[in-house]
Amino acid sequence: MKSFGYAAQSKTSPLTPFDFERREPNPDDVVVSIEYSGICHSDIHQARDEWGGSIYPMVPGHEIVGKVTAVGSNVSKFKVGDLAGVGVIVDSCRVCENCKADAQQYCVKGAVETYNKLDYTGAPTYGGYSNNIVCHQAYVHTISPKLDLAAVAPLLCAGITTYSPLRHWKVGPGQKVGIIGLGGLGHMGLKFAHSFGAHVVQFTTSESKIDDAKKLGADEVVISKDAAAMAKHAASFDFILDCISAPHDINAYLGLLRLNGTLCLVGLPETPLSVAPFSVVAFRRSLAGSGIGGMQETQEMLDYCAEKNIVADIELTSYDKLAEAYERVIKGDVKYRFVLDNTTL
Ligand code: NAP
Ligand code: ZN
Ligand code: ZN
């Protein structure tokens, strides 16, 4: 199938128009005409090969929403014209214990990511900065028409990546929960933790984001550069979600966990973080991590958002401003997720 989008040709080249082929739909496939695509910081890490192993040309984008334009003969979940969403993975083995436990992102065979991966036939995958996508129905999600479609796009990565750990660690009423970094992931983590009934403290390096953090649901906001403000929260948190995209001192946050508290990393800085043993040995603390979420769990999150009227706060942008959007994301200067409008493709 003929497709077109924007691709990085190398780790130093800007994204430019790119024509490519997608597979013809198989009986279990859904074809989605993409209307909006969120810009995740992972797109930037990978386009610039900050994690290593990037495959070029690369069409980034894994926060995809649009309309179904064709379905294979086995597809019952969708019909032409339905709204649909695709997130970070487009395939997995479907038979390993993790796939069977709705943890396809941890597939033992290795899940196939939406871009910057080879699928099980060895063909490169291309993401959402493009006009369409072909995807097995098991990895395509139903989207409620109740919500603003552009603002739903970021739920497919930023949404599920924060929802999943908050659910896994059973965040709820009576708990003190911290969210570190008010970016795309952080602002969704803040909305969910608040919605689940926890007392939420937002950590930020940006004084300009204090008022927004409160509007988004923070009970308290701490400027993380202020050592005295940090010290006031020592050993008091049940759970902290670390959404920072760049290297930082994690010990400063581990020290804020109470007995048996957990700090979960979702941010993926390009270099290792150093952990002082005393930071975790004291108060029997846990340092954990979490990647996106399972397919059923992603649908559960989308349905929860439709019920509670939760979407991302977005800045719509156009393909001719991609380079500028990337620079602004790196500076932490976006409120709070860029979404590409495909009418500009
Ligand atoms: P983002 O929108 O750029 O947000 C990152 C935030 O981190 C910034 O807004 C800023 O918040 C803070 N920050 C940035 N540089 C910092 C620094 N040097 N020191 C302290 N704080 C800093 O990024 P995102 O799209 O939310 O993604 C965040 C990270 O999660 C990325 O590494 C991304 O690759 C990763 N990710 C992981 C998964 C997963 O499955 N685990 C999924 C998606 C993304 P303040 O201005 O509030 O300080
Ligand atoms: Zn992402
Ligand atoms: Zn599997």
Short mmCIF file of C-alpha atoms and ligand atoms in Angstrom, two decimals:
data_model
loop_
_atom_site.label_atom_id
_atom_site.label_comp_id
_atom_site.label_asym_id
_atom_site.label_seq_id
_atom_site.Cartn_x
_atom_site.Cartn_y
_atom_site.Cartn_z
CA MET A 1 0.00 0.00 0.00
CA LYS A 2 1.35 3.43 -0.90
CA SER A 3 1.96 5.66 2.11
CA PHE A 4 3.64 8.96 2.77
CA GLY A 5 4.82 10.81 5.83
CA TYR A 6 7.81 12.51 7.42
CA ALA A 7 11.02 10.63 8.12
CA ALA A 8 14.44 11.11 9.66
CA GLN A 9 17.11 9.80 7.27
CA SER A 10 19.86 9.82 9.92
CA LYS A 11 20.34 10.81 13.53
CA THR A 12 21.39 14.31 12.53
CA SER A 13 18.98 15.04 9.67
CA PRO A 14 15.71 16.94 10.14
CA LEU A 15 12.48 15.11 9.33
CA THR A 16 11.49 15.53 5.67
CA PRO A 17 8.71 14.19 3.38
CA PHE A 18 9.04 10.48 2.63
CA ASP A 19 7.15 8.03 0.38
CA PHE A 20 7.07 4.38 1.42
CA GLU A 21 5.08 1.13 1.22
CA ARG A 22 2.99 -0.56 3.88
CA ARG A 23 1.78 -4.16 3.61
CA GLU A 24 -1.56 -4.85 1.92
CA PRO A 25 -4.06 -5.60 4.71
CA ASN A 26 -4.21 -9.22 5.88
CA PRO A 27 -7.56 -10.77 6.99
CA ASP A 28 -6.96 -9.60 10.60
CA ASP A 29 -5.76 -6.10 9.67
CA VAL A 30 -7.39 -2.71 10.06
CA VAL A 31 -6.37 0.23 7.87
CA VAL A 32 -6.55 3.57 9.67
CA SER A 33 -6.46 6.93 7.90
CA ILE A 34 -4.49 8.99 10.43
CA GLU A 35 -5.98 12.33 11.51
CA TYR A 36 -3.74 13.24 14.45
CA SER A 37 -0.40 12.03 15.75
CA GLY A 38 1.11 13.06 19.09
CA ILE A 39 4.78 13.96 19.48
CA CYS A 40 6.30 11.88 22.29
CA HIS A 41 9.77 12.58 23.68
CA SER A 42 10.56 8.97 22.71
CA ASP A 43 10.19 10.07 19.06
CA ILE A 44 13.03 12.54 19.62
CA HIS A 45 15.22 10.08 21.55
CA GLN A 46 14.88 7.58 18.68
CA ALA A 47 15.05 9.97 15.71
CA ARG A 48 18.35 11.21 17.19
CA ASP A 49 19.50 7.69 18.10
CA GLU A 50 19.92 8.61 21.77
CA TRP A 51 19.12 5.04 22.88
CA GLY A 52 21.26 3.41 20.14
CA GLY A 53 20.23 0.97 17.42
CA SER A 54 17.93 3.32 15.50
CA ILE A 55 16.79 2.19 12.04
CA TYR A 56 16.62 4.75 9.18
CA PRO A 57 14.68 6.03 7.36
CA MET A 58 12.48 6.42 10.46
CA VAL A 59 8.87 7.62 10.46
CA PRO A 60 8.25 8.30 14.18
CA GLY A 61 4.87 8.55 15.92
CA HIS A 62 3.05 6.17 18.25
CA GLU A 63 0.15 8.29 19.46
CA ILE A 64 -2.13 7.68 16.50
CA VAL A 65 -5.83 8.39 16.01
CA GLY A 66 -7.96 8.42 12.90
CA LYS A 67 -10.73 6.68 11.00
CA VAL A 68 -10.94 3.12 9.73
CA THR A 69 -10.89 3.00 5.91
CA ALA A 70 -10.70 -0.77 5.35
CA VAL A 71 -10.91 -3.99 7.36
CA GLY A 72 -9.79 -7.54 6.62
CA SER A 73 -12.29 -10.42 6.38
CA ASN A 74 -11.64 -11.62 9.99
CA VAL A 75 -12.12 -8.20 11.57
CA SER A 76 -15.22 -7.95 13.73
CA LYS A 77 -14.17 -5.20 16.13
CA PHE A 78 -14.19 -2.37 13.54
CA LYS A 79 -16.08 -1.25 10.48
CA VAL A 80 -15.23 1.40 7.91
CA GLY A 81 -15.76 4.89 9.33
CA ASP A 82 -15.12 3.96 13.01
CA LEU A 83 -12.67 5.99 15.07
CA ALA A 84 -9.55 4.02 15.98
CA GLY A 85 -6.27 4.43 17.82
CA VAL A 86 -2.84 2.78 17.61
CA GLY A 87 -0.18 3.15 20.28
CA VAL A 88 3.39 2.00 20.86
CA ILE A 89 3.12 -1.62 19.72
CA VAL A 90 1.58 -3.14 16.58
CA ASP A 91 2.28 -6.83 17.20
CA SER A 92 3.51 -9.41 19.69
CA CYS A 93 3.65 -13.21 19.71
CA ARG A 94 0.20 -13.54 21.37
CA VAL A 95 1.12 -16.95 22.91
CA CYS A 96 3.79 -16.29 25.57
CA GLU A 97 2.81 -15.96 29.22
CA ASN A 98 3.14 -12.17 29.16
CA CYS A 99 1.01 -11.79 26.03
CA LYS A 100 -1.61 -14.06 27.59
CA ALA A 101 -1.54 -11.92 30.74
CA ASP A 102 -2.32 -8.75 28.74
CA ALA A 103 1.28 -7.58 29.10
CA GLN A 104 2.08 -7.68 25.37
CA GLN A 105 4.58 -4.84 25.80
CA TYR A 106 6.73 -7.34 27.72
CA CYS A 107 6.29 -10.12 25.12
CA VAL A 108 9.03 -12.71 25.61
CA LYS A 109 9.62 -12.88 21.84
CA GLY A 110 9.85 -9.09 21.74
CA ALA A 111 6.88 -6.92 20.90
CA VAL A 112 6.92 -5.17 17.51
CA GLU A 113 6.97 -1.46 18.11
CA THR A 114 5.03 0.91 15.86
CA TYR A 115 8.22 2.35 14.36
CA ASN A 116 11.98 1.88 14.53
CA LYS A 117 11.57 -1.92 14.66
CA LEU A 118 11.49 -4.86 12.27
CA ASP A 119 8.21 -6.79 12.24
CA TYR A 120 8.19 -10.62 12.42
CA THR A 121 8.63 -10.79 8.62
CA GLY A 122 11.75 -8.62 8.87
CA ALA A 123 10.16 -5.50 7.36
CA PRO A 124 10.73 -2.13 9.05
CA THR A 125 7.75 -0.58 10.85
CA TYR A 126 6.78 3.04 10.17
CA GLY A 127 4.86 5.19 12.63
CA GLY A 128 2.19 7.82 12.83
CA TYR A 129 3.76 10.87 11.20
CA SER A 130 2.08 9.59 8.04
CA ASN A 131 -1.22 9.35 6.21
CA ASN A 132 -2.22 5.81 7.19
CA ILE A 133 -1.30 2.67 9.09
CA VAL A 134 -2.06 -1.05 8.66
CA CYS A 135 -2.31 -2.93 11.93
CA HIS A 136 -3.59 -6.28 13.29
CA GLN A 137 -6.96 -5.65 15.00
CA ALA A 138 -5.64 -6.87 18.38
CA TYR A 139 -3.41 -3.76 18.55
CA VAL A 140 -6.03 -1.24 17.41
CA HIS A 141 -8.18 0.50 20.02
CA THR A 142 -11.73 1.77 20.00
CA ILE A 143 -12.07 5.52 20.52
CA SER A 144 -15.15 7.23 21.95
CA PRO A 145 -16.60 9.99 19.74
CA LYS A 146 -17.40 11.89 22.98
CA LEU A 147 -13.86 13.25 23.34
CA ASP A 148 -11.85 15.75 21.26
CA LEU A 149 -10.04 13.41 18.86
CA ALA A 150 -6.80 15.44 18.66
CA ALA A 151 -6.55 15.48 22.47
CA VAL A 152 -7.13 11.71 22.63
CA ALA A 153 -4.00 10.95 20.54
CA PRO A 154 -1.54 11.38 23.46
CA LEU A 155 -3.53 8.88 25.55
CA LEU A 156 -2.14 6.12 23.30
CA CYS A 157 1.33 6.56 24.82
CA ALA A 158 1.51 9.28 27.49
CA GLY A 159 -1.87 8.20 28.83
CA ILE A 160 -1.33 4.46 29.13
CA THR A 161 2.31 4.83 30.27
CA THR A 162 1.17 6.72 33.36
CA TYR A 163 -2.19 4.96 33.90
CA SER A 164 -0.62 1.47 33.98
CA PRO A 165 1.87 1.97 36.87
CA LEU A 166 -0.61 4.05 38.87
CA ARG A 167 -3.06 1.12 38.61
CA HIS A 168 -0.38 -1.55 39.16
CA TRP A 169 0.73 0.10 42.43
CA LYS A 170 -2.93 0.69 43.36
CA VAL A 171 -2.72 4.44 43.75
CA GLY A 172 -5.84 5.80 45.41
CA PRO A 173 -7.40 7.65 48.34
CA GLY A 174 -5.29 8.01 51.47
CA GLN A 175 -2.00 7.88 49.58
CA LYS A 176 0.56 10.61 49.00
CA VAL A 177 1.80 10.38 45.41
CA GLY A 178 4.48 12.37 43.59
CA ILE A 179 4.73 13.05 39.86
CA ILE A 180 8.13 14.24 38.64
CA GLY A 181 8.33 16.40 35.50
CA LEU A 182 5.34 18.24 34.04
CA GLY A 183 5.62 17.24 30.40
CA GLY A 184 3.51 14.99 28.18
CA LEU A 185 3.68 11.97 30.50
CA GLY A 186 3.78 13.98 33.71
CA HIS A 187 0.63 15.96 33.04
CA MET A 188 -1.30 12.75 32.28
CA GLY A 189 0.13 11.10 35.41
CA LEU A 190 -1.03 14.11 37.41
CA LYS A 191 -4.55 13.96 35.94
CA PHE A 192 -4.87 10.21 36.61
CA ALA A 193 -3.41 10.25 40.14
CA HIS A 194 -5.77 13.10 41.03
CA SER A 195 -8.70 11.28 39.43
CA PHE A 196 -7.87 8.11 41.40
CA GLY A 197 -8.22 10.11 44.63
CA ALA A 198 -4.61 10.34 45.85
CA HIS A 199 -3.03 13.42 47.43
CA VAL A 200 -0.78 14.47 44.55
CA VAL A 201 2.43 16.49 44.70
CA GLN A 202 3.84 17.67 41.36
CA PHE A 203 7.61 18.14 41.15
CA THR A 204 8.86 20.50 38.46
CA THR A 205 11.98 22.44 37.54
CA SER A 206 9.81 25.12 35.90
CA GLU A 207 8.39 27.84 38.15
CA SER A 208 6.22 28.94 35.21
CA LYS A 209 4.25 25.65 35.47
CA ILE A 210 3.12 26.02 39.12
CA ASP A 211 -0.34 27.45 38.37
CA ASP A 212 -1.00 24.95 35.60
CA ALA A 213 0.01 22.05 37.84
CA LYS A 214 -2.62 23.12 40.38
CA LYS A 215 -5.26 23.44 37.65
CA LEU A 216 -4.35 19.98 36.38
CA GLY A 217 -5.01 18.48 39.81
CA ALA A 218 -1.92 18.93 42.01
CA ASP A 219 -2.61 19.40 45.71
CA GLU A 220 0.93 20.73 46.14
CA VAL A 221 3.71 21.78 43.76
CA VAL A 222 7.40 21.54 44.66
CA ILE A 223 10.18 23.25 42.72
CA SER A 224 12.71 20.43 42.72
CA LYS A 225 15.71 22.79 42.66
CA ASP A 226 14.62 24.16 46.07
CA ALA A 227 16.42 21.90 48.58
CA ALA A 228 14.46 23.25 51.57
CA ALA A 229 11.13 22.61 49.83
CA MET A 230 12.27 19.06 48.98
CA ALA A 231 13.43 18.41 52.56
CA LYS A 232 9.95 19.17 53.91
CA HIS A 233 8.68 16.05 52.10
CA ALA A 234 11.42 13.65 53.30
CA ALA A 235 10.27 10.05 53.85
CA SER A 236 6.58 10.84 53.26
CA PHE A 237 5.51 9.43 49.85
CA ASP A 238 3.82 6.11 49.16
CA PHE A 239 4.54 6.24 45.44
CA ILE A 240 6.45 8.50 43.03
CA LEU A 241 6.27 8.37 39.22
CA ASP A 242 9.42 9.70 37.54
CA CYS A 243 8.58 11.15 34.10
CA ILE A 244 11.84 13.04 33.42
CA SER A 245 13.36 12.67 29.95
CA ALA A 246 16.92 13.78 30.84
CA PRO A 247 19.62 12.59 33.29
CA HIS A 248 18.89 13.69 36.87
CA ASP A 249 19.66 12.83 40.50
CA ILE A 250 17.21 10.10 41.42
CA ASN A 251 18.49 9.89 45.01
CA ALA A 252 16.90 13.26 45.73
CA TYR A 253 13.50 11.64 45.07
CA LEU A 254 14.17 8.18 46.57
CA GLY A 255 14.79 9.98 49.86
CA LEU A 256 11.20 11.24 49.79
CA LEU A 257 9.70 7.71 49.96
CA ARG A 258 8.29 6.44 53.27
CA LEU A 259 8.60 2.89 54.59
CA ASN A 260 8.04 0.41 51.70
CA GLY A 261 7.49 3.26 49.23
CA THR A 262 8.12 2.80 45.51
CA LEU A 263 9.63 5.09 42.91
CA CYS A 264 8.70 3.97 39.42
CA LEU A 265 10.66 5.18 36.41
CA VAL A 266 8.82 5.74 33.18
CA GLY A 267 11.22 8.39 31.85
CA LEU A 268 14.04 6.98 29.74
CA PRO A 269 17.06 9.30 29.84
CA GLU A 270 19.83 8.24 27.47
CA THR A 271 22.44 7.65 30.19
CA PRO A 272 22.37 5.48 33.37
CA LEU A 273 21.07 6.96 36.60
CA SER A 274 23.22 6.45 39.66
CA VAL A 275 21.57 5.02 42.79
CA ALA A 276 23.19 5.41 46.20
CA PRO A 277 22.58 2.13 48.09
CA PHE A 278 21.49 4.05 51.22
CA SER A 279 18.70 5.67 49.17
CA VAL A 280 16.89 2.33 48.85
CA VAL A 281 18.18 0.37 51.87
CA ALA A 282 16.78 3.04 54.19
CA PHE A 283 13.01 2.63 54.69
CA ARG A 284 13.06 -0.60 52.57
CA ARG A 285 12.33 1.41 49.44
CA SER A 286 11.79 0.02 45.94
CA LEU A 287 13.01 1.41 42.64
CA ALA A 288 10.89 0.07 39.77
CA GLY A 289 10.12 0.76 36.13
CA SER A 290 7.16 0.43 33.80
CA GLY A 291 6.62 0.44 30.03
CA ILE A 292 3.37 1.55 28.34
CA GLY A 293 0.55 -0.96 29.10
CA GLY A 294 -1.24 -4.02 27.79
CA MET A 295 -3.79 -3.91 24.99
CA GLN A 296 -6.85 -4.56 27.19
CA GLU A 297 -5.47 -2.18 29.76
CA THR A 298 -5.05 0.51 27.07
CA GLN A 299 -8.69 0.04 26.08
CA GLU A 300 -9.69 0.21 29.77
CA MET A 301 -7.75 3.50 30.07
CA LEU A 302 -9.41 4.95 26.94
CA ASP A 303 -12.85 3.95 28.27
CA TYR A 304 -12.01 5.44 31.69
CA CYS A 305 -11.02 8.71 29.98
CA ALA A 306 -14.28 8.78 28.00
CA GLU A 307 -16.26 8.19 31.19
CA LYS A 308 -14.37 10.82 33.23
CA ASN A 309 -13.86 13.27 30.36
CA ILE A 310 -10.05 13.10 30.58
CA VAL A 311 -7.87 14.06 27.59
CA ALA A 312 -4.40 15.55 27.15
CA ASP A 313 -3.77 19.29 27.13
CA ILE A 314 -2.41 19.82 23.64
CA GLU A 315 -0.87 22.31 21.26
CA LEU A 316 -1.88 21.44 17.72
CA THR A 317 1.00 21.83 15.31
CA SER A 318 1.81 21.27 11.63
CA TYR A 319 4.42 19.23 9.79
CA ASP A 320 6.29 22.34 8.61
CA LYS A 321 6.91 23.17 12.31
CA LEU A 322 8.16 19.71 13.35
CA ALA A 323 11.74 20.87 13.96
CA GLU A 324 10.54 23.74 16.13
CA ALA A 325 8.21 21.42 18.06
CA TYR A 326 11.11 19.03 18.78
CA GLU A 327 13.27 21.91 20.09
CA ARG A 328 10.45 23.14 22.31
CA VAL A 329 9.83 19.64 23.73
CA ILE A 330 13.52 19.35 24.61
CA LYS A 331 13.32 22.70 26.43
CA GLY A 332 10.26 21.52 28.39
CA ASP A 333 8.31 24.29 26.64
CA VAL A 334 5.04 22.62 25.60
CA LYS A 335 1.61 22.71 27.21
CA TYR A 336 1.64 19.77 27.50
CA ARG A 337 1.76 17.69 24.34
CA PHE A 338 2.26 18.62 20.69
CA VAL A 339 -0.12 16.90 18.30
CA LEU A 340 0.43 16.92 14.54
CA ASP A 341 -2.64 17.83 12.50
CA ASN A 342 -2.66 15.56 9.46
CA THR A 343 -4.51 18.09 7.30
CA THR A 344 -1.04 19.74 7.13
CA LEU A 345 0.67 16.57 5.83
P1 NAP B 1 8.50 15.71 27.85
O1 NAP B 1 7.13 16.11 27.42
O2 NAP B 1 9.68 16.33 27.23
O3 NAP B 1 8.53 15.90 29.45
C1 NAP B 1 9.70 15.70 30.20
C2 NAP B 1 9.70 16.67 31.39
O4 NAP B 1 10.83 16.35 32.18
C3 NAP B 1 9.85 18.12 31.03
O5 NAP B 1 8.64 18.75 30.73
C4 NAP B 1 10.46 18.70 32.30
O6 NAP B 1 9.45 18.95 33.26
C5 NAP B 1 11.31 17.53 32.83
N1 NAP B 1 12.72 17.70 32.49
C6 NAP B 1 13.26 17.83 31.24
N2 NAP B 1 14.60 17.93 31.32
C7 NAP B 1 14.90 17.88 32.64
C8 NAP B 1 16.12 17.94 33.38
N3 NAP B 1 17.30 18.10 32.76
N4 NAP B 1 16.06 17.84 34.74
C9 NAP B 1 14.86 17.71 35.38
N5 NAP B 1 13.68 17.67 34.73
C10 NAP B 1 13.71 17.74 33.39
O7 NAP B 1 8.69 14.14 27.65
P2 NAP B 1 7.60 12.97 27.66
O8 NAP B 1 7.12 12.75 26.26
O9 NAP B 1 6.66 13.17 28.75
O10 NAP B 1 8.54 11.71 27.96
C11 NAP B 1 9.25 11.64 29.19
C12 NAP B 1 10.19 10.47 29.17
O11 NAP B 1 9.44 9.26 29.20
C13 NAP B 1 11.06 10.38 27.91
O12 NAP B 1 12.36 9.94 28.29
C14 NAP B 1 10.36 9.33 27.09
O13 NAP B 1 11.21 8.67 26.19
C15 NAP B 1 9.88 8.40 28.16
N6 NAP B 1 8.76 7.54 27.79
C16 NAP B 1 8.72 6.30 28.36
C17 NAP B 1 7.65 5.47 28.11
C18 NAP B 1 7.56 4.14 28.80
O14 NAP B 1 6.84 3.26 28.31
N7 NAP B 1 8.23 3.96 29.91
C19 NAP B 1 6.62 5.89 27.25
C20 NAP B 1 6.70 7.16 26.71
C21 NAP B 1 7.77 7.99 26.98
P3 NAP B 1 9.48 20.25 34.23
O15 NAP B 1 9.54 21.45 33.31
O16 NAP B 1 8.19 20.14 34.97
O17 NAP B 1 10.67 20.12 35.11
ZN ZN B 2 5.68 7.60 23.57
ZN ZN B 3 4.43 -12.74 23.55
#
